[in-house]
Coordinates of C-alpha atoms and ligand atoms in Angstrom, one line a residue:
Chain A
M92 CA 32.3 16.9 -13.0
S93 CA 29.1 15.9 -15.1
E94 CA 25.8 17.5 -14.8
A95 CA 23.5 16.8 -12.0
V96 CA 20.6 14.2 -12.8
L97 CA 18.8 15.4 -9.7
S98 CA 19.0 18.6 -7.9
L99 CA 17.1 20.2 -4.9
R100 CA 17.0 23.8 -4.3
G101 CA 15.6 25.4 -1.1
V102 CA 13.4 22.5 -0.6
T103 CA 10.9 23.0 2.3
K104 CA 8.2 21.1 3.7
R105 CA 5.8 22.3 6.6
F106 CA 3.3 20.2 8.4
G107 CA 1.2 22.9 10.2
G108 CA 3.9 24.5 12.5
L109 CA 6.3 21.9 12.1
I110 CA 9.1 22.4 9.6
A111 CA 10.0 18.8 8.6
V112 CA 12.3 19.9 5.8
N113 CA 14.0 23.1 6.0
T114 CA 15.4 24.9 2.7
I115 CA 17.4 21.7 1.7
D116 CA 19.8 22.0 -1.3
F117 CA 21.7 19.0 -2.8
Q118 CA 22.7 17.5 -6.1
V119 CA 23.0 14.0 -7.4
R120 CA 25.3 13.1 -10.3
P121 CA 24.9 10.2 -12.7
G122 CA 26.1 7.0 -11.4
Q123 CA 26.4 8.4 -7.8
V124 CA 25.2 6.8 -4.7
V125 CA 24.1 9.5 -2.2
G126 CA 23.3 8.9 1.1
L127 CA 20.7 10.8 3.3
I128 CA 21.3 10.4 6.8
G129 CA 20.7 11.9 10.2
P130 CA 18.7 11.0 13.4
N131 CA 15.1 9.9 13.8
G132 CA 12.6 12.5 12.8
S133 CA 15.2 14.7 10.9
G134 CA 13.2 14.6 7.8
K135 CA 14.9 12.1 5.6
S136 CA 11.7 10.2 4.4
T137 CA 9.8 13.5 4.0
T138 CA 12.6 14.7 1.8
L139 CA 12.2 11.3 -0.4
N140 CA 8.4 11.9 -0.2
L141 CA 9.0 15.2 -1.7
I142 CA 11.2 14.0 -4.5
S143 CA 8.9 11.1 -5.5
G144 CA 6.0 13.3 -5.4
A145 CA 4.2 11.6 -2.4
L146 CA 3.8 15.0 -0.9
P147 CA 3.7 18.4 -2.5
L148 CA 6.4 20.8 -1.5
T149 CA 5.8 23.9 0.5
E150 CA 8.7 25.7 -1.2
G151 CA 11.6 25.1 -3.3
E152 CA 12.3 23.2 -6.5
I153 CA 13.4 19.8 -7.8
H154 CA 15.0 19.2 -11.0
L155 CA 15.5 15.8 -12.7
R156 CA 17.9 16.1 -15.7
G157 CA 17.3 19.9 -15.9
S158 CA 13.4 19.7 -16.1
T159 CA 11.2 20.7 -13.0
I160 CA 9.5 17.8 -11.4
S161 CA 8.5 19.4 -8.2
G162 CA 4.7 20.2 -8.4
L163 CA 4.1 17.1 -10.4
R164 CA 1.9 14.2 -9.6
A165 CA 3.7 11.1 -8.2
D166 CA 2.8 9.0 -11.2
K167 CA 4.1 11.8 -13.7
I168 CA 7.5 12.0 -11.6
A169 CA 7.5 8.0 -11.8
R170 CA 7.2 8.3 -15.5
R171 CA 10.0 10.9 -16.0
G172 CA 12.4 8.3 -14.3
I173 CA 12.1 8.2 -10.5
S174 CA 11.2 5.2 -8.6
R175 CA 11.4 4.2 -4.9
T176 CA 10.8 1.7 -2.2
F177 CA 9.1 2.8 1.2
Q178 CA 10.3 2.7 4.8
L179 CA 7.4 0.4 5.7
V180 CA 7.6 -2.2 2.8
R181 CA 4.5 -1.8 0.5
L182 CA 3.6 -4.9 -1.6
L183 CA 0.3 -5.7 -3.6
P184 CA -1.0 -8.4 -1.2
S185 CA -3.6 -10.0 -3.7
M186 CA -0.7 -10.6 -6.3
T187 CA 2.2 -13.0 -6.8
V188 CA 6.0 -12.1 -6.6
E189 CA 6.1 -11.8 -10.4
Q190 CA 3.0 -9.7 -10.8
N191 CA 4.4 -7.4 -8.2
I192 CA 7.4 -6.9 -10.1
I193 CA 5.4 -6.5 -13.4
A194 CA 3.3 -3.8 -11.8
G195 CA 6.6 -1.7 -11.8
A196 CA 7.2 -2.5 -15.4
V197 CA 4.1 -1.4 -17.3
F198 CA 3.5 2.2 -16.4
G199 CA 6.7 3.8 -15.2
H200 CA 9.7 5.3 -16.9
R201 CA 10.3 2.5 -19.4
R202 CA 6.8 0.6 -20.3
R203 CA 6.5 -3.0 -21.2
W204 CA 3.7 -5.3 -21.6
G205 CA 2.8 -9.0 -22.0
A206 CA 5.8 -11.4 -22.7
E207 CA 8.2 -8.5 -22.6
A208 CA 7.1 -7.5 -19.1
R209 CA 7.2 -11.1 -17.9
Q210 CA 10.7 -11.5 -19.4
E211 CA 11.8 -8.3 -17.4
A212 CA 10.2 -9.8 -14.3
A213 CA 11.9 -12.9 -14.7
R214 CA 15.3 -11.1 -15.1
L215 CA 14.6 -9.1 -11.8
V216 CA 13.4 -12.3 -9.9
E217 CA 17.0 -13.5 -10.5
R218 CA 18.8 -10.1 -10.0
V219 CA 17.5 -9.7 -6.7
G220 CA 17.6 -13.3 -5.4
L221 CA 14.2 -14.5 -5.6
V222 CA 15.0 -17.4 -8.0
G223 CA 12.1 -20.1 -7.8
K224 CA 9.7 -17.6 -5.8
G225 CA 8.2 -15.9 -8.6
N226 CA 4.8 -17.7 -8.2
M227 CA 4.6 -17.1 -4.5
A228 CA 2.0 -15.2 -2.9
V229 CA 3.8 -12.1 -1.3
G230 CA 2.1 -13.1 2.2
Q231 CA 4.4 -16.2 2.3
L232 CA 7.7 -14.4 2.0
T233 CA 10.4 -13.8 4.4
Y234 CA 11.2 -10.0 5.6
I235 CA 14.2 -9.9 3.3
D236 CA 12.3 -11.5 0.2
T237 CA 9.5 -8.8 0.6
K238 CA 12.2 -6.0 0.5
R239 CA 13.7 -7.8 -2.7
V240 CA 10.3 -7.7 -4.3
E241 CA 9.9 -4.1 -3.6
L242 CA 13.4 -3.5 -5.0
A243 CA 12.7 -5.4 -8.1
R244 CA 9.5 -3.6 -8.7
A245 CA 11.3 -0.2 -8.3
L246 CA 13.8 -1.5 -10.8
A247 CA 11.5 -2.7 -13.2
S248 CA 10.8 0.7 -14.8
D249 CA 14.5 1.1 -15.4
P250 CA 14.5 4.4 -13.3
T251 CA 17.1 7.2 -13.8
V252 CA 17.3 7.8 -10.1
L253 CA 16.4 5.1 -7.5
L254 CA 15.2 6.2 -4.1
L255 CA 15.6 3.7 -1.3
D256 CA 14.2 4.3 2.3
E257 CA 15.8 2.5 4.8
W258 CA 16.0 -0.7 2.5
L259 CA 18.5 -2.5 5.1
A260 CA 16.5 -1.6 8.0
G261 CA 15.2 -4.7 10.2
L262 CA 17.6 -7.3 8.5
N263 CA 19.6 -9.7 10.7
P264 CA 23.5 -9.6 10.3
T265 CA 23.8 -12.2 7.6
E266 CA 20.9 -10.6 5.8
L267 CA 22.4 -7.5 6.1
Q268 CA 25.6 -8.3 4.4
V269 CA 23.5 -9.9 1.4
G270 CA 21.6 -6.7 1.3
I271 CA 24.7 -4.4 1.2
D272 CA 26.2 -6.6 -1.6
L273 CA 22.9 -6.4 -3.6
I274 CA 22.8 -2.7 -3.5
H275 CA 26.4 -2.6 -4.2
S276 CA 25.8 -4.7 -7.2
L277 CA 23.4 -2.1 -8.3
R278 CA 25.9 0.8 -7.8
D279 CA 28.4 -1.1 -10.1
E280 CA 25.8 -1.4 -12.7
G281 CA 26.0 2.5 -12.6
R282 CA 22.5 3.1 -11.1
T283 CA 22.0 6.4 -9.6
I284 CA 20.8 6.0 -6.0
V285 CA 19.6 8.2 -3.2
L286 CA 19.5 6.1 -0.1
V287 CA 18.3 6.8 3.5
E288 CA 20.2 4.7 5.9
H289 CA 21.0 4.4 9.6
V290 CA 23.5 1.4 9.3
M291 CA 26.9 2.9 9.3
D292 CA 28.7 0.2 7.7
A293 CA 26.3 0.2 4.7
I294 CA 26.8 4.1 4.4
R295 CA 30.5 3.7 4.5
S296 CA 30.7 1.0 1.7
L297 CA 28.0 2.2 -0.5
C298 CA 27.9 6.0 -0.5
D299 CA 30.1 8.2 -2.5
Y300 CA 28.4 11.2 -1.0
C301 CA 26.3 11.9 2.1
V302 CA 23.9 14.7 3.1
V303 CA 23.4 15.0 6.7
M304 CA 20.0 16.3 8.2
S305 CA 19.1 17.2 11.5
S306 CA 15.6 18.7 12.5
G307 CA 14.9 19.1 8.8
A308 CA 18.1 21.2 8.0
K309 CA 21.0 20.0 6.1
I310 CA 23.9 20.3 8.8
A311 CA 26.7 18.8 6.7
E312 CA 27.7 17.0 3.4
G313 CA 30.7 15.3 1.9
T314 CA 32.3 11.8 1.8
P315 CA 31.2 9.3 4.3
S316 CA 34.4 9.8 6.2
Q317 CA 34.3 13.5 6.2
V318 CA 30.7 13.7 7.4
L319 CA 31.0 11.0 9.8
S320 CA 34.0 12.7 11.6
D321 CA 32.2 16.2 11.6
P322 CA 31.7 17.3 15.2
E323 CA 28.4 18.7 14.3
V324 CA 27.2 15.5 12.8
I325 CA 28.5 13.4 15.9
R326 CA 26.6 15.9 18.2
A327 CA 23.3 15.6 16.3
Y328 CA 23.5 11.8 16.4
L329 CA 24.4 11.8 20.1
G330 CA 22.6 14.7 21.3
D331 CA 24.0 17.9 22.9
D332 CA 25.0 16.4 26.2
D333 CA 27.3 14.1 24.9
A334 CA 29.4 16.4 22.4
Chain B
M16 CA -3.3 -14.8 -27.3
I17 CA -6.1 -16.9 -25.8
A18 CA -4.9 -19.7 -23.7
G19 CA -6.9 -23.0 -23.7
K20 CA -8.6 -22.5 -20.3
E21 CA -9.7 -19.1 -21.4
L22 CA -10.9 -20.4 -24.8
Q23 CA -13.1 -22.9 -22.9
G24 CA -14.5 -20.0 -20.8
V25 CA -15.4 -18.2 -24.0
I26 CA -17.0 -21.1 -25.6
V27 CA -19.0 -22.0 -22.3
A28 CA -20.0 -18.2 -22.1
T29 CA -21.3 -18.2 -25.7
I30 CA -23.4 -21.2 -25.4
L31 CA -24.9 -20.0 -22.2
L32 CA -25.6 -16.7 -23.9
L33 CA -27.4 -18.2 -26.8
I34 CA -29.6 -20.3 -24.5
A35 CA -30.4 -17.2 -22.6
G36 CA -31.1 -15.2 -25.8
A37 CA -33.5 -17.8 -26.8
L38 CA -35.8 -17.7 -23.9
P39 CA -38.5 -16.0 -25.8
Y40 CA -38.7 -19.1 -28.1
Y41 CA -39.3 -21.8 -25.4
G42 CA -40.2 -19.8 -22.2
S43 CA -43.5 -19.1 -20.7
D44 CA -44.5 -15.3 -20.3
Y45 CA -43.9 -15.5 -16.6
L46 CA -40.3 -16.9 -17.3
L47 CA -39.8 -14.0 -19.9
S48 CA -40.7 -11.5 -17.3
L49 CA -38.5 -13.0 -14.7
G50 CA -36.0 -13.3 -17.5
I51 CA -36.1 -9.5 -18.1
T52 CA -35.6 -8.8 -14.4
I53 CA -32.6 -11.3 -14.4
A54 CA -31.0 -9.8 -17.4
M55 CA -31.4 -6.3 -16.1
F56 CA -29.8 -7.0 -12.9
T57 CA -27.1 -9.1 -14.5
V58 CA -26.1 -6.1 -16.6
L59 CA -26.2 -3.7 -13.7
A60 CA -24.6 -5.7 -11.3
T61 CA -21.8 -6.9 -13.6
S62 CA -21.0 -3.3 -14.8
W63 CA -21.1 -2.3 -11.2
A64 CA -18.5 -4.8 -10.4
L65 CA -16.2 -3.8 -13.1
F66 CA -15.6 -0.7 -11.2
S67 CA -16.2 -1.7 -7.7
G68 CA -14.5 -5.0 -7.6
P69 CA -11.0 -3.9 -8.2
T70 CA -11.3 -0.4 -6.6
H71 CA -13.3 -1.3 -3.6
Y72 CA -15.4 1.9 -4.3
I73 CA -18.9 1.3 -3.2
S74 CA -21.1 3.3 -5.9
L75 CA -24.8 3.9 -5.0
A76 CA -25.2 5.9 -8.2
T77 CA -26.9 3.1 -10.3
A78 CA -30.4 4.5 -9.8
A79 CA -29.1 8.0 -11.0
F80 CA -27.7 6.7 -14.3
F81 CA -30.6 4.2 -14.9
G82 CA -33.1 7.1 -14.3
L83 CA -31.0 9.3 -16.5
G84 CA -31.3 6.4 -19.4
T85 CA -34.8 6.2 -18.6
Y86 CA -35.7 9.9 -19.1
T87 CA -33.4 10.1 -22.1
A88 CA -35.5 7.4 -24.0
G89 CA -38.9 9.1 -22.7
L90 CA -38.0 12.6 -23.8
G91 CA -36.6 11.4 -27.2
I92 CA -39.1 8.5 -28.2
E93 CA -41.2 10.8 -30.3
T94 CA -38.2 12.2 -32.2
L95 CA -35.3 9.7 -32.5
P96 CA -34.9 6.0 -33.4
F97 CA -34.7 3.8 -30.4
W98 CA -31.1 2.7 -31.1
V99 CA -29.9 6.1 -31.2
L100 CA -31.5 6.9 -27.7
I101 CA -29.7 3.9 -26.1
G102 CA -26.5 5.1 -27.5
L103 CA -27.4 8.6 -26.4
A104 CA -28.0 7.4 -22.9
G105 CA -24.7 5.5 -22.8
V106 CA -22.9 8.9 -23.8
L107 CA -24.9 10.8 -21.1
G108 CA -24.3 8.3 -18.4
A109 CA -20.6 8.2 -19.2
G110 CA -20.5 12.0 -19.0
L111 CA -22.3 12.1 -15.7
A112 CA -20.0 9.5 -14.5
A113 CA -16.9 11.4 -15.6
L114 CA -18.2 14.7 -13.8
V115 CA -19.1 12.8 -10.5
G116 CA -15.8 10.8 -10.9
L117 CA -13.7 13.6 -11.3
A118 CA -15.4 15.5 -8.6
T119 CA -15.3 12.5 -5.9
L120 CA -12.8 9.7 -6.8
R121 CA -10.0 11.7 -5.1
L122 CA -11.9 11.5 -1.9
S123 CA -11.6 8.6 0.4
G124 CA -14.3 5.9 -0.1
V125 CA -16.7 7.1 2.6
Y126 CA -17.3 10.5 0.9
F127 CA -17.8 8.6 -2.4
V128 CA -20.6 6.5 -1.2
I129 CA -22.4 9.3 0.4
F130 CA -22.0 11.3 -2.7
T131 CA -23.1 8.7 -5.1
L132 CA -26.2 8.2 -3.0
G133 CA -27.0 11.8 -3.0
L134 CA -26.6 11.9 -6.8
A135 CA -29.7 9.9 -7.5
E136 CA -31.8 12.2 -5.4
L137 CA -30.2 15.2 -7.1
V138 CA -30.9 14.0 -10.6
R139 CA -34.3 13.2 -9.4
Q140 CA -35.0 16.7 -7.9
V141 CA -33.8 18.4 -10.9
I142 CA -36.0 16.4 -13.3
T143 CA -39.1 17.0 -10.9
W144 CA -38.2 20.7 -11.1
G145 CA -37.9 20.6 -14.9
Q146 CA -41.4 18.9 -15.0
N147 CA -42.9 21.2 -12.7
M148 CA -41.6 24.2 -14.8
T149 CA -43.2 22.6 -17.8
G150 CA -46.4 21.5 -16.0
Q151 CA -45.8 17.8 -16.7
K152 CA -46.0 14.9 -14.2
G153 CA -44.6 11.9 -16.1
L154 CA -44.0 10.8 -19.6
Y155 CA -45.6 8.2 -21.9
V156 CA -43.1 5.8 -23.5
L157 CA -45.2 4.1 -26.1
T158 CA -43.4 2.0 -28.6
D159 CA -44.2 -1.3 -30.5
F160 CA -41.5 -3.2 -28.6
T161 CA -42.7 -6.6 -26.9
E162 CA -41.2 -8.0 -23.9
A163 CA -39.1 -10.3 -25.9
N164 CA -37.6 -7.5 -27.9
L165 CA -36.6 -5.7 -24.9
Y166 CA -35.3 -9.0 -23.2
Q167 CA -33.2 -9.4 -26.2
M168 CA -31.8 -6.1 -26.1
L169 CA -30.7 -6.6 -22.6
V170 CA -29.2 -9.9 -23.3
A171 CA -27.3 -8.3 -26.2
L172 CA -26.1 -5.4 -23.8
G173 CA -25.3 -8.1 -21.4
A174 CA -23.0 -9.9 -23.9
A175 CA -21.5 -6.5 -24.5
V176 CA -20.8 -5.8 -20.9
F177 CA -19.2 -9.2 -20.5
L178 CA -16.9 -9.0 -23.8
V179 CA -15.9 -5.3 -22.5
G180 CA -15.0 -6.7 -19.0
W181 CA -13.1 -9.5 -20.5
L182 CA -11.1 -7.2 -22.6
I183 CA -10.4 -4.7 -19.6
N184 CA -9.2 -7.5 -17.4
R185 CA -6.8 -8.4 -19.9
S186 CA -5.8 -4.9 -20.5
R187 CA -3.2 -2.4 -19.1
L188 CA -6.2 -0.6 -17.6
G189 CA -7.4 -3.8 -15.9
F190 CA -4.1 -4.3 -14.4
A191 CA -3.8 -0.9 -13.1
L192 CA -7.3 -1.2 -11.4
R193 CA -6.1 -4.3 -9.6
I194 CA -2.7 -2.5 -8.3
I195 CA -5.0 0.6 -7.3
G196 CA -7.2 -1.8 -5.4
D197 CA -4.3 -3.2 -3.8
D198 CA -2.3 -0.1 -2.6
E199 CA -3.3 3.3 -4.4
T200 CA 0.2 4.8 -3.2
V201 CA 2.1 2.0 -4.9
A202 CA -0.1 2.4 -8.0
A203 CA 0.6 6.2 -8.2
H204 CA 4.5 5.7 -7.7
S205 CA 4.5 2.9 -10.5
G206 CA 3.4 5.6 -12.9
I207 CA -0.4 5.1 -13.0
N208 CA -2.7 8.0 -13.2
T209 CA -5.0 6.7 -10.6
A210 CA -7.8 9.2 -11.0
L211 CA -8.0 8.6 -14.7
A212 CA -8.2 4.8 -14.4
K213 CA -10.8 5.0 -11.9
V214 CA -12.9 7.6 -13.8
L215 CA -12.6 5.5 -17.1
L216 CA -14.1 2.6 -15.3
F217 CA -16.6 4.5 -13.5
M218 CA -17.7 5.8 -16.9
V219 CA -18.2 2.2 -18.3
S220 CA -20.5 1.4 -15.5
G221 CA -22.3 4.7 -15.7
A222 CA -22.9 4.2 -19.5
V223 CA -24.0 0.7 -19.3
A224 CA -26.4 1.6 -16.3
A225 CA -28.0 4.3 -18.4
M226 CA -28.2 2.3 -21.5
T227 CA -30.1 -0.3 -19.2
G228 CA -32.6 2.4 -18.1
A229 CA -33.3 3.4 -21.6
I230 CA -33.9 -0.1 -22.8
L231 CA -36.5 -0.5 -20.0
A232 CA -38.2 2.6 -20.5
P233 CA -40.9 1.3 -23.0
R234 CA -41.8 -1.4 -20.4
Y235 CA -42.7 1.1 -17.8
V236 CA -45.0 2.8 -20.5
Y237 CA -45.5 5.8 -18.1
I238 CA -42.4 7.1 -16.0
E239 CA -42.1 9.4 -13.3
P240 CA -39.1 10.5 -11.2
A241 CA -40.0 8.5 -8.3
L242 CA -40.1 5.4 -10.4
A243 CA -37.0 5.9 -12.7
F244 CA -34.6 7.0 -9.7
T245 CA -35.8 4.7 -7.0
P246 CA -32.9 4.4 -4.6
L247 CA -33.8 0.7 -3.6
L248 CA -32.3 -0.2 -7.2
S249 CA -28.8 1.2 -6.2
F250 CA -28.9 -1.0 -3.1
Q251 CA -30.3 -4.1 -4.8
V252 CA -27.4 -4.1 -7.5
V253 CA -24.6 -3.6 -4.7
I254 CA -26.1 -6.6 -2.7
M255 CA -26.6 -8.9 -5.6
A256 CA -23.1 -8.2 -7.0
L257 CA -21.6 -8.7 -3.6
L258 CA -23.6 -11.9 -3.1
G259 CA -22.2 -13.3 -6.3
G260 CA -18.5 -12.0 -5.9
V261 CA -17.0 -9.0 -7.3
H262 CA -13.6 -10.3 -8.0
R263 CA -14.6 -12.7 -10.9
L264 CA -16.4 -11.2 -14.1
W265 CA -18.9 -14.1 -13.8
G266 CA -19.4 -13.4 -10.0
P267 CA -22.3 -11.0 -10.0
I268 CA -24.6 -13.3 -12.1
V269 CA -24.4 -16.2 -9.7
G270 CA -25.8 -13.8 -7.2
V271 CA -28.5 -12.2 -9.4
I272 CA -30.3 -15.3 -10.6
P273 CA -30.9 -16.8 -6.8
F274 CA -31.4 -13.4 -5.5
T275 CA -33.9 -12.3 -8.2
I276 CA -36.0 -15.6 -8.0
I277 CA -36.3 -15.3 -4.2
L278 CA -37.0 -11.7 -4.2
E279 CA -39.7 -12.1 -7.0
T280 CA -41.4 -15.0 -4.9
I281 CA -41.2 -12.9 -1.7
S282 CA -42.6 -9.8 -3.2
A283 CA -45.5 -11.8 -4.8
N284 CA -46.4 -13.5 -1.5
F285 CA -45.2 -11.3 1.2
P286 CA -44.7 -7.7 -0.3
N287 CA -44.0 -6.3 3.1
Q288 CA -40.9 -8.3 3.9
V289 CA -38.9 -7.3 0.9
T290 CA -36.6 -4.9 2.8
L291 CA -36.2 -7.6 5.6
F292 CA -35.0 -10.2 2.9
I293 CA -32.5 -7.8 1.4
G294 CA -31.3 -6.9 4.9
I295 CA -30.8 -10.5 5.9
V296 CA -28.8 -11.2 2.7
F297 CA -26.7 -8.2 3.3
L298 CA -26.0 -9.6 6.7
V299 CA -25.2 -13.2 5.4
I300 CA -22.6 -11.7 2.9
V301 CA -20.8 -9.6 5.3
Y302 CA -20.6 -12.4 7.9
F303 CA -20.5 -15.6 6.1
I304 CA -19.6 -15.1 2.5
P305 CA -17.4 -12.1 2.1
R306 CA -16.1 -13.2 -1.5
G307 CA -19.7 -14.1 -2.4
F308 CA -20.9 -17.2 -4.1
A309 CA -18.0 -17.1 -6.6
G310 CA -15.6 -17.4 -3.5
L311 CA -17.6 -20.3 -2.4
I312 CA -17.5 -22.0 -5.7
E313 CA -13.6 -21.5 -6.1
Q314 CA -13.2 -22.8 -2.6
M315 CA -15.1 -25.9 -3.3
R316 CA -13.4 -26.5 -6.5
D317 CA -9.8 -26.1 -4.8
W318 CA -11.1 -28.3 -2.0
S319 CA -12.2 -31.4 -4.5
R320 CA -9.2 -30.7 -6.5
S321 CA -6.8 -31.1 -3.5
R322 CA -9.1 -34.4 -2.6
E323 CA -8.5 -35.8 -5.9
G324 CA -4.7 -35.1 -5.7
L325 CA -4.7 -37.3 -2.5
T326 CA -6.5 -40.3 -4.0
Ligands
ATP2 N1 2.3 13.3 6.9 C1 3.0 14.0 7.9 N2 2.1 14.8 8.7 C2 2.8 15.5 9.8 N3 3.9 15.3 10.3 C3 4.7 14.6 9.7 C4 4.3 13.7 8.5 N4 5.3 13.0 8.1 C5 6.3 13.4 8.7 N5 6.1 14.3 9.8 C6 7.0 14.7 10.8 O1 8.1 15.2 10.1 C7 9.1 15.1 10.8 C8 10.2 14.2 9.9 O2 9.9 13.0 9.6 P1 10.4 11.9 8.7 O3 9.6 10.8 8.6 O4 10.9 12.6 7.6 O5 11.7 11.7 9.6 P2 13.0 10.6 9.2 O6 14.2 11.5 9.2 O7 12.6 9.6 8.1 O8 12.9 9.8 10.6 P3 13.1 8.2 10.7 O9 14.7 7.8 10.8 O10 12.6 7.8 12.0 O11 12.5 7.2 9.6 C9 8.8 14.2 12.0 O12 8.8 15.0 13.3 C10 7.6 13.7 11.7 O13 6.8 13.3 13.0
MG3 MG1 12.1 7.8 7.7

């Protein structure tokens, strides 16, 4: 087994009295797609926020390729090679699709400017399925296209680890298949991805490994089929009464 | 690389600048005095918009930087050459902006506004205290400079501000600021050191305001804290910049010119109505032209273009 690219050790986040993330440990290996799953409010987004530096940790450590990134500012972490999308899509409203993508290419892990950055944006426009929409204002886009722009922006810095927070949520059944295929193609490219997801089909077809959270704690981990048949996971998803 | 349209803009700007700079050779004394006021507010409002346009932070610190520059010139006029004092004022203005920026730009916009408003008062109090300690009241700034000299210095500073603004807009720093203005979280997660970017731009605008204050010190002849640090100046700059439009480099100037002319007319004829006028302009901006004259001009241009397209 190769060395972990990303590892979380004893990661904890408290909001006042609430322990949103409780001493979580897990590792992500190069080229792996790891699913972070669990019921609503179980601490998945908070975990991503801790990895990307959107929030400071209360306790624990996060390492990227062996060096500590916990405690760094979000921009430093982005430069070290972590990029992300957000559960509620965040685009730059005053800019075009192309400019939104360039925004990801200039200051991050891999930095480009001018013609080089525009070239990369053009490549990504095609890569995520936005052909012909590069000059559109982001306000004119359909929902799935906004998600595509955000994904392209995250990819523009050629990140070591890509974090996707419910990238497939809110898509209709046809769009969902397109979306799953798109993430699948990233996986085939060898990208290392941590994705938070509720869609079971997506988890089954995309993830090599799953970490299951409930009320902030890790309650199971393993391959998708292992964790999805784990009685404790089923109980967490369905509630105690139905177990 | 300069594109055709940009080259056109540069040529037009250069011609306008030369016409403006030559005003002392063809204008009357009255025009020259109006020209100084316009040049002063153009420099202040344009540099203010460099920072506040993209970031949406409203700074009311202009008077603090301006007064700092005025006092730098006033205190050093006997010992140092004037151009050194202008440069020194710029350095001190940038330094003060860096201190204030590091302390406040992490805070949300509201705290920033209040802090910058307090800053001018703070600096004024410090200087008043310093003067009381030494038993002085004000400072004489006696030089041989004519109105025309000071005017041309301001125009030159204005040209430098436009050049710097143009360069920043084309740079990574300018792009970073536009991203920050759109969504600071996205900016940080894209690898932008948001605090540094904001502080750098704030330093530029602080330096320029201080240099403007230094250039104008000889015009006042006698300076005292209440004159150099008048809070009204900060508000005027904000309103003129917003009236012109802060999303374009050329925006503030199209607000400064009409505003200054009307304000001069009003303060000459109805000196008590000045604040009322400023208040009305502010309401007009908020309710009718949120993107300023520059926004209106662009709207009209788009409109006439689309009509041309139809015929
Ligand atoms: N900034 C915050 N301040 C206070 N509490 C927070 C904050 N962010 C999250 N929480 C709380 O932490 C817990 C975990 O939230 P989190 O958003 O991580 O859940 P999640 O697993 O992503 O849920 P979902 O599937 O609904 O997105 C919730 O109880 C939430 O209310
Ligand atoms: Mg979530």
